Short mmCIF file of C-alpha atoms and ligand atoms in Angstrom, two decimals:
data_model
loop_
_atom_site.label_atom_id
_atom_site.label_comp_id
_atom_site.label_asym_id
_atom_site.label_seq_id
_atom_site.Cartn_x
_atom_site.Cartn_y
_atom_site.Cartn_z
CA MET A 609 96.60 99.45 205.76
CA ASP A 610 99.76 100.02 207.81
CA THR A 611 102.22 97.92 205.88
CA SER A 612 105.10 98.39 208.32
CA LYS A 613 104.00 95.28 210.25
CA LEU A 614 103.59 93.18 207.11
CA ARG A 615 105.76 90.04 206.90
CA ILE A 616 106.09 87.32 204.28
CA ASN A 617 105.06 83.74 205.05
CA GLY A 618 108.30 81.86 205.68
CA ALA A 619 106.64 78.43 205.61
CA ARG A 620 105.09 79.13 202.21
CA LEU A 621 108.42 80.40 200.86
CA ARG A 622 110.07 77.21 202.05
CA ALA A 623 107.33 75.09 200.46
CA SER A 624 107.77 76.87 197.09
CA LEU A 625 111.53 76.36 197.23
CA GLU A 626 111.08 72.69 198.12
CA GLU A 627 108.59 72.20 195.29
CA MET A 628 110.98 73.80 192.81
CA ALA A 629 113.90 71.73 194.16
CA LYS A 630 112.08 68.58 193.01
CA ILE A 631 112.48 69.72 189.41
CA GLY A 632 115.88 68.44 188.31
CA ALA A 633 116.67 67.07 191.79
CA THR A 634 120.04 65.30 191.93
CA PRO A 635 120.83 62.32 194.17
CA ALA A 636 123.17 64.33 196.42
CA GLY A 637 120.53 66.94 197.24
CA GLY A 638 121.16 69.56 194.57
CA VAL A 639 119.41 70.42 191.33
CA GLN A 640 120.35 70.31 187.68
CA ARG A 641 118.17 72.67 185.64
CA LEU A 642 120.39 73.70 182.77
CA SER A 643 119.10 76.63 180.77
CA LEU A 644 116.42 75.66 178.21
CA SER A 645 116.50 71.99 179.23
CA ASP A 646 113.30 70.03 179.92
CA GLU A 647 113.84 70.71 183.64
CA ASP A 648 114.04 74.46 182.97
CA ARG A 649 110.77 74.16 181.03
CA ARG A 650 109.05 72.37 183.93
CA ALA A 651 110.23 75.00 186.42
CA ARG A 652 109.00 77.75 184.09
CA ASP A 653 105.61 76.07 183.67
CA LEU A 654 105.16 75.87 187.44
CA PHE A 655 106.34 79.46 187.88
CA VAL A 656 103.89 80.77 185.26
CA LYS A 657 101.04 78.80 186.89
CA TRP A 658 101.89 80.40 190.25
CA LEU A 659 102.03 83.88 188.68
CA LYS A 660 98.58 83.41 187.15
CA GLU A 661 97.11 82.24 190.47
CA ILE A 662 97.74 85.71 191.91
CA ASP A 663 96.46 87.50 188.79
CA LEU A 664 99.78 88.76 187.51
CA GLU A 665 99.91 89.72 183.86
CA VAL A 666 102.42 87.32 182.32
CA THR A 667 104.53 88.19 179.30
CA ILE A 668 107.39 86.26 177.72
CA ASP A 669 109.95 88.01 175.58
CA GLU A 670 111.97 86.87 172.58
CA MET A 671 114.74 85.65 174.89
CA GLY A 672 112.30 83.57 176.92
CA THR A 673 112.42 85.89 179.93
CA ILE A 674 109.21 85.68 181.97
CA PHE A 675 107.71 88.83 183.48
CA GLY A 676 104.72 88.95 185.85
CA ARG A 677 103.23 92.41 186.28
CA ARG A 678 101.18 93.61 189.22
CA LYS A 679 99.23 96.81 188.65
CA GLY A 680 100.10 99.98 190.56
CA LYS A 681 97.63 102.56 191.87
CA ASN A 682 99.28 104.91 189.43
CA ASP A 683 99.83 102.38 186.69
CA ARG A 684 101.51 104.80 184.30
CA LEU A 685 104.48 105.22 186.60
CA SER A 686 107.53 103.14 185.69
CA PRO A 687 107.59 99.80 187.52
CA VAL A 688 109.88 98.44 190.20
CA MET A 689 111.32 95.07 189.14
CA SER A 690 112.63 92.17 191.18
CA GLY A 691 113.67 88.62 190.39
CA SER A 692 116.54 86.35 189.43
CA HIS A 693 116.76 83.03 187.53
CA VAL A 694 115.37 79.48 187.70
CA ASP A 695 118.19 77.84 185.71
CA SER A 696 121.06 76.17 187.54
CA GLN A 697 124.61 74.95 187.13
CA PRO A 698 125.24 71.27 186.29
CA ARG A 699 124.84 69.48 189.64
CA GLY A 700 124.17 72.89 191.20
CA GLY A 701 122.36 73.97 194.33
CA ARG A 702 118.74 74.48 195.44
CA PHE A 703 119.06 78.21 196.22
CA ASP A 704 121.15 79.97 193.56
CA GLY A 705 118.74 82.07 191.51
CA ILE A 706 115.55 80.34 192.51
CA LEU A 707 115.61 82.02 195.95
CA GLY A 708 115.31 85.45 194.32
CA VAL A 709 112.45 84.28 192.11
CA MET A 710 110.55 82.45 194.86
CA GLY A 711 111.35 85.28 197.33
CA THR A 712 109.80 87.83 194.98
CA LEU A 713 106.84 85.51 194.34
CA GLU A 714 106.34 85.25 198.11
CA VAL A 715 106.34 89.06 198.34
CA MET A 716 103.73 89.22 195.55
CA ARG A 717 101.60 86.58 197.30
CA THR A 718 101.82 88.51 200.58
CA LEU A 719 100.72 91.72 198.88
CA HIS A 720 97.95 89.86 197.05
CA GLU A 721 96.42 88.18 200.11
CA ASN A 722 96.63 91.41 202.13
CA LYS A 723 95.18 93.39 199.22
CA VAL A 724 98.06 95.86 199.42
CA GLU A 725 98.19 98.32 196.57
CA THR A 726 101.47 99.99 195.68
CA GLU A 727 101.77 103.31 193.92
CA ARG A 728 104.01 101.91 191.20
CA PRO A 729 103.50 98.66 189.34
CA LEU A 730 105.69 95.76 190.46
CA ILE A 731 107.23 93.24 188.08
CA ILE A 732 108.64 89.83 188.97
CA VAL A 733 111.16 88.44 186.51
CA ASP A 734 112.83 85.12 185.67
CA TRP A 735 115.75 85.89 183.35
CA THR A 736 116.68 83.19 180.81
CA ASN A 737 120.12 81.60 181.08
CA GLU A 738 121.73 83.44 183.94
CA GLU A 739 124.28 80.68 184.51
CA GLY A 740 125.98 80.59 181.11
CA SER A 741 127.07 77.04 181.77
CA ARG A 742 125.22 75.35 178.91
CA PHE A 743 125.33 78.35 176.54
CA ALA A 744 128.04 80.98 177.17
CA PRO A 745 127.85 83.75 178.17
CA ALA A 746 126.00 84.10 181.46
CA MET A 747 123.25 86.69 182.14
CA VAL A 748 122.49 86.61 178.43
CA ALA A 749 118.81 87.57 178.51
CA SER A 750 119.26 90.52 180.84
CA GLY A 751 122.22 91.52 178.64
CA VAL A 752 120.03 91.50 175.53
CA TRP A 753 117.19 93.25 177.39
CA ALA A 754 119.57 95.97 178.58
CA GLY A 755 120.88 96.47 175.03
CA ALA A 756 124.40 95.29 175.88
CA LEU A 757 124.24 92.03 173.86
CA GLU A 758 122.80 91.27 170.41
CA ARG A 759 119.71 89.09 170.33
CA ASP A 760 120.71 87.20 167.17
CA TRP A 761 124.22 86.58 168.47
CA ALA A 762 122.62 85.15 171.62
CA TYR A 763 120.32 82.91 169.53
CA ALA A 764 123.35 81.52 167.66
CA ARG A 765 125.30 80.52 170.78
CA GLN A 766 125.71 76.73 170.89
CA ASP A 767 125.97 74.12 173.62
CA LYS A 768 128.55 71.31 173.52
CA GLU A 769 126.27 69.20 171.32
CA GLY A 770 125.95 72.03 168.79
CA ARG A 771 122.34 72.96 169.68
CA LYS A 772 121.59 76.63 169.29
CA GLN A 773 120.16 78.71 172.11
CA GLY A 774 117.49 80.19 169.80
CA ASP A 775 116.36 76.70 168.68
CA GLU A 776 116.21 75.45 172.25
CA LEU A 777 113.99 78.39 173.20
CA VAL A 778 111.56 77.26 170.49
CA ARG A 779 111.86 73.59 171.51
CA ILE A 780 110.81 74.23 175.10
CA GLY A 781 108.03 76.59 173.96
CA TYR A 782 109.41 79.74 175.58
CA LYS A 783 110.45 81.88 172.61
CA GLY A 784 108.02 84.72 173.23
CA THR A 785 107.06 87.50 170.87
CA VAL A 786 107.54 90.57 173.07
CA PRO A 787 110.76 92.37 172.03
CA ALA A 788 113.64 91.71 174.43
CA LYS A 789 114.24 95.41 174.85
CA LYS A 790 114.44 97.51 177.98
CA TRP A 791 111.53 99.67 179.01
CA PRO A 792 111.60 102.50 181.55
CA THR A 793 112.19 100.85 184.93
CA TYR A 794 112.28 102.76 188.20
CA ALA A 795 114.47 100.35 190.16
CA TYR A 796 115.63 96.72 190.25
CA TYR A 797 116.22 94.51 193.30
CA GLU A 798 117.72 91.01 193.26
CA PHE A 799 117.55 88.77 196.32
CA HIS A 800 120.20 86.02 196.27
CA ILE A 801 122.34 83.75 198.39
CA GLU A 802 125.79 85.19 198.98
CA GLN A 803 127.63 82.19 197.42
CA GLY A 804 130.69 83.03 199.52
CA PRO A 805 131.74 82.88 203.19
CA MET A 806 131.65 86.53 204.37
CA LEU A 807 128.20 86.74 206.00
CA GLU A 808 128.68 83.46 207.84
CA ARG A 809 132.20 84.37 209.00
CA GLN A 810 131.00 87.69 210.37
CA GLY A 811 127.80 86.26 211.83
CA LYS A 812 125.54 88.57 209.78
CA THR A 813 122.14 87.80 208.29
CA ILE A 814 121.73 90.34 205.47
CA GLY A 815 124.35 91.45 202.97
CA ALA A 816 124.07 94.54 200.81
CA PRO A 817 126.72 94.45 198.09
CA LYS A 818 128.02 97.80 196.89
CA GLY A 819 128.30 96.16 193.48
CA ILE A 820 129.52 93.23 191.38
CA LEU A 821 133.01 92.49 190.10
CA CYS A 822 133.72 92.65 186.36
CA LEU A 823 133.53 89.29 184.58
CA HIS A 824 135.75 88.48 181.62
CA TRP A 825 135.37 85.15 179.80
CA TYR A 826 137.73 83.68 177.21
CA ASP A 827 137.82 80.44 175.23
CA VAL A 828 141.12 78.87 174.19
CA TYR A 829 141.44 76.22 171.45
CA LEU A 830 144.71 74.29 171.00
CA GLU A 831 145.79 72.04 168.13
CA GLY A 832 148.32 69.31 168.69
CA GLU A 833 149.38 66.21 166.79
CA ALA A 834 147.67 62.94 167.66
CA ASN A 835 149.68 59.75 167.68
CA GLN A 836 149.96 56.33 169.30
CA VAL A 837 151.40 56.91 172.79
CA GLY A 838 153.61 53.79 172.89
CA PRO A 839 155.90 54.05 169.91
CA THR A 840 156.04 57.90 169.79
CA PRO A 841 159.16 59.26 171.55
CA MET A 842 158.66 62.02 174.11
CA GLU A 843 160.80 64.49 172.19
CA GLY A 844 159.10 66.10 169.25
CA ARG A 845 155.55 65.58 170.52
CA HIS A 846 152.89 68.26 170.10
CA ASP A 847 150.66 67.38 173.01
CA ALA A 848 147.74 69.82 173.20
CA LEU A 849 146.77 68.70 176.71
CA CYS A 850 150.27 69.35 178.10
CA ALA A 851 150.18 72.84 176.60
CA ALA A 852 146.77 73.36 178.23
CA ALA A 853 148.10 72.08 181.57
CA GLU A 854 150.86 74.71 181.59
CA MET A 855 148.37 77.40 180.58
CA ILE A 856 145.93 76.41 183.33
CA LEU A 857 148.67 76.83 185.94
CA ALA A 858 149.51 80.22 184.42
CA VAL A 859 145.86 81.21 185.01
CA ASN A 860 146.00 79.93 188.57
CA THR A 861 149.10 81.98 189.44
CA LEU A 862 147.85 85.10 187.61
CA PRO A 863 146.19 86.83 190.61
CA ASP A 864 149.42 86.46 192.63
CA ARG A 865 151.52 87.74 189.79
CA MET A 866 149.16 90.71 189.45
CA GLN A 867 149.45 91.39 193.22
CA GLY A 868 145.88 90.35 194.03
CA ASN A 869 142.56 92.18 193.75
CA MET A 870 141.31 89.53 191.35
CA VAL A 871 140.45 85.87 190.86
CA ALA A 872 141.17 83.75 187.78
CA THR A 873 139.84 80.28 187.02
CA VAL A 874 139.78 77.54 184.39
CA GLY A 875 136.56 75.65 185.06
CA GLU A 876 135.87 73.81 181.83
CA ILE A 877 138.02 71.72 179.55
CA GLN A 878 137.45 69.36 176.62
CA ASN A 879 140.20 67.06 175.50
CA TYR A 880 140.15 65.13 172.20
CA PRO A 881 140.07 62.35 171.31
CA ASN A 882 140.24 61.70 175.08
CA SER A 883 141.68 58.23 174.86
CA ARG A 884 144.37 57.04 177.25
CA ASN A 885 146.56 55.78 174.43
CA ILE A 886 146.36 58.68 171.99
CA ILE A 887 148.38 61.89 172.32
CA PRO A 888 145.71 64.64 172.54
CA ASP A 889 145.43 66.75 169.39
CA LYS A 890 142.65 69.17 170.39
CA VAL A 891 141.86 70.94 173.63
CA HIS A 892 139.35 73.62 174.47
CA PHE A 893 139.32 75.35 177.85
CA THR A 894 137.72 78.42 179.38
CA VAL A 895 139.19 81.30 181.37
CA ASP A 896 137.22 83.40 183.87
CA ILE A 897 138.84 86.56 185.28
CA ARG A 898 137.07 88.79 187.85
CA SER A 899 138.06 91.99 189.61
CA TRP A 900 136.52 95.17 190.98
CA ASP A 901 139.02 96.97 188.73
CA ASP A 902 138.24 96.48 185.00
CA GLU A 903 141.65 97.81 183.89
CA HIS A 904 143.46 95.46 186.25
CA ALA A 905 141.55 92.52 184.75
CA LEU A 906 142.43 93.66 181.22
CA ASP A 907 146.12 94.07 182.13
CA ALA A 908 146.03 90.57 183.61
CA TRP A 909 144.64 89.22 180.36
CA GLU A 910 147.45 90.88 178.36
CA LEU A 911 150.02 89.19 180.61
CA LEU A 912 148.24 85.86 180.31
CA LYS A 913 148.08 86.06 176.51
CA LYS A 914 151.89 86.48 176.45
CA ASP A 915 152.23 83.34 178.60
CA PHE A 916 149.86 81.43 176.34
CA HIS A 917 151.71 82.43 173.15
CA GLU A 918 155.05 81.44 174.68
CA ILE A 919 153.71 78.02 175.77
CA ALA A 920 151.91 77.32 172.47
CA GLY A 921 155.03 78.33 170.48
CA ARG A 922 157.38 76.20 172.57
CA ARG A 923 155.12 73.13 172.40
CA GLY A 924 154.19 73.53 168.74
CA THR A 925 150.46 73.65 169.44
CA PRO A 926 148.78 76.39 167.36
CA MET A 927 146.22 78.30 169.39
CA LYS A 928 143.02 80.21 168.75
CA ILE A 929 141.65 82.57 171.41
CA GLU A 930 138.11 83.92 171.59
CA GLU A 931 137.35 86.92 173.77
CA THR A 932 133.88 85.58 174.51
CA TRP A 933 132.35 88.05 176.94
CA ARG A 934 133.11 91.02 179.13
CA VAL A 935 130.85 92.77 181.55
CA ALA A 936 132.20 95.79 183.42
CA HIS A 937 132.15 95.95 187.20
CA ALA A 938 128.76 97.21 188.41
CA PRO A 939 128.72 99.75 191.24
CA PHE A 940 125.13 99.74 192.53
CA ASN A 941 122.96 102.74 193.31
CA GLU A 942 124.08 104.00 196.72
CA THR A 943 120.61 105.13 197.78
CA LEU A 944 119.14 101.69 197.11
CA VAL A 945 122.06 99.89 198.78
CA GLN A 946 121.56 102.10 201.82
CA ARG A 947 117.85 101.26 201.70
CA VAL A 948 118.69 97.56 201.96
CA LEU A 949 120.96 98.21 204.97
CA ASP A 950 118.41 100.52 206.66
CA THR A 951 115.57 98.07 206.05
CA ALA A 952 117.57 95.19 207.52
CA LYS A 953 118.22 97.36 210.58
CA GLU A 954 114.56 98.35 210.94
CA LEU A 955 113.53 94.69 210.81
CA GLY A 956 116.13 93.78 213.44
CA TYR A 957 118.53 91.81 211.23
CA SER A 958 122.31 92.16 211.42
CA HIS A 959 123.81 93.36 208.15
CA LEU A 960 127.00 93.81 206.18
CA HIS A 961 128.10 96.15 203.40
CA MET A 962 130.11 93.97 201.03
CA VAL A 963 130.99 93.12 197.41
CA SER A 964 129.57 90.42 195.12
CA GLY A 965 132.13 88.16 193.50
CA ALA A 966 129.40 86.21 191.75
CA GLY A 967 127.78 87.53 188.59
CA HIS A 968 124.07 88.35 188.55
CA ASP A 969 121.50 89.80 186.16
CA ALA A 970 121.70 92.82 188.46
CA SER A 971 124.96 93.64 186.66
CA TYR A 972 123.13 94.40 183.42
CA MET A 973 120.09 95.86 185.20
CA ASN A 974 122.47 98.32 186.83
CA GLN A 975 123.07 99.71 183.31
CA VAL A 976 119.32 100.33 182.94
CA CYS A 977 118.09 101.64 186.31
CA PRO A 978 119.05 102.07 189.98
CA THR A 979 119.85 98.59 191.24
CA ALA A 980 120.67 96.83 194.51
CA MET A 981 120.89 93.28 195.86
CA ILE A 982 119.98 91.53 199.10
CA PHE A 983 122.23 88.66 200.18
CA VAL A 984 121.67 85.95 202.78
CA PRO A 985 124.37 83.58 204.09
CA SER A 986 125.53 80.48 202.26
CA ILE A 987 126.29 77.72 204.76
CA GLY A 988 130.01 76.96 204.63
CA GLY A 989 130.29 79.57 201.87
CA ARG A 990 129.52 76.79 199.33
CA SER A 991 127.64 77.42 196.08
CA HIS A 992 127.39 76.02 192.53
CA VAL A 993 127.52 72.61 194.25
CA GLU A 994 124.88 70.15 195.40
CA VAL A 995 125.52 70.85 199.10
CA GLU A 996 124.69 74.54 198.61
CA ASN A 997 122.48 75.48 201.57
CA THR A 998 120.96 78.45 203.37
CA ALA A 999 118.99 78.39 206.62
CA TRP A 1000 115.21 78.68 206.09
CA GLU A 1001 115.02 81.51 208.62
CA ASP A 1002 117.64 83.43 206.63
CA CYS A 1003 115.58 82.93 203.45
CA GLU A 1004 112.61 84.35 205.35
CA SER A 1005 114.60 87.32 206.69
CA GLY A 1006 115.93 88.18 203.24
CA ALA A 1007 112.44 88.00 201.73
CA ASN A 1008 111.16 90.36 204.45
CA VAL A 1009 113.91 92.83 203.59
CA LEU A 1010 112.93 92.49 199.93
CA LEU A 1011 109.25 93.05 200.81
CA HIS A 1012 109.95 96.30 202.63
CA CYS A 1013 112.49 97.57 200.09
CA LEU A 1014 109.91 96.98 197.35
CA LEU A 1015 107.15 98.65 199.38
CA LYS A 1016 109.29 101.72 200.00
CA THR A 1017 110.55 102.06 196.44
CA ALA A 1018 107.15 101.36 194.89
CA SER A 1019 105.57 104.06 197.05
CA GLU A 1020 107.73 106.80 195.53
CA ASN A 1021 105.49 108.58 193.10
CA LYS A 1022 107.77 111.07 191.43
CA GLU A 1023 108.88 109.89 187.98
CA LYS A 1024 112.53 110.80 188.56
CA ARG A 1025 114.47 109.60 191.57
C1 GLV B 2476 127.21 83.22 187.87
O1 GLV B 2476 126.67 82.26 188.38
C2 GLV B 2476 128.63 83.44 188.03
O2 GLV B 2476 129.40 82.84 187.26
O3 GLV B 2476 129.02 84.16 188.96
MN1 MN B 2477 122.54 83.13 190.58
MN1 MN B 2478 125.02 80.75 189.64
#
């Protein structure tokens, strides 16, 4: 069959996304499907059911990652993989992650109903815990699979209630037996919303990032001295929250002080005992630093640590710092990125060569095999929020680009690129 005219079914893609959006739906129109929660389990169950309906061979690895394999004509050739994640941020959006999973499923359904055979096998994947919001770090399962993170370290990571990631995998019934270990993979594609404003601002439909910024995560723990707020004079206090407040502003001004080319954020904080009439004696907060330049991000961290030590010393609040996670910037495979741009052009969609500021499993997959991503616009550039939105026709366009990128790459029958 001439596959050049093949297109995915946009209405069916929309219906799958709408069905998934019911799982963990929030009142303001978003979803909350934290990794390894009951909602994550329900989304996984539905996903696996859909994979089986089109005869994909389903395997689940020790990290709970779900793979659905579609045979190739030459089944011994290494597969082409595509997917993303079904977990979400707390009060997150209906498109982050799930679009790449449902988009790939839609491609598989299109190939199935048209009885299209590809030379290479195709694999759809749902990576466990991409978000890293409940259990830090993010992209943990692709990190373990790629050999960059330790499986047992990942199992031991705890949420705020002290539940371990490994135990939660068992609880939801998704701790598989297949080793979470990379196998030869020919190429990886990830279809995703942009999560930023560039495509919309430039009026483009398809984005092809040249790569992903580095991500550096830190955890800071401060100790103060608790006391009754009324009788305790201001001088001589050791207020852990005030120390944190100064540190948070130091993070916020860091990119400016480093002359740009980076972003730095404190997104999470816990204050104890969190009572309006007790001076706080314990604070934990997180730091997220991202840049295209890994060295620049490391230099920024050195500067920030000096600030933190000065503030903690002056306020008498002993500090513990954990360097939780670092993933280097990921420059994608230029041939595959060009393929995304060329395919968008062939299908008549406007396109943009850009950079991804958001982290994705594609970062770790880039360490394993040639990798590229396909972006579609985020309305208002908003993401990780309940109002996150993308036009249905853009979802359809992106999935068509994915379809044809997968068809082209899966038709290459030489073992080496
Ligand atoms: C992943 O969602 C990120 O933090 O960019
Ligand atoms: Mn995502
Ligand atoms: Mn996300």
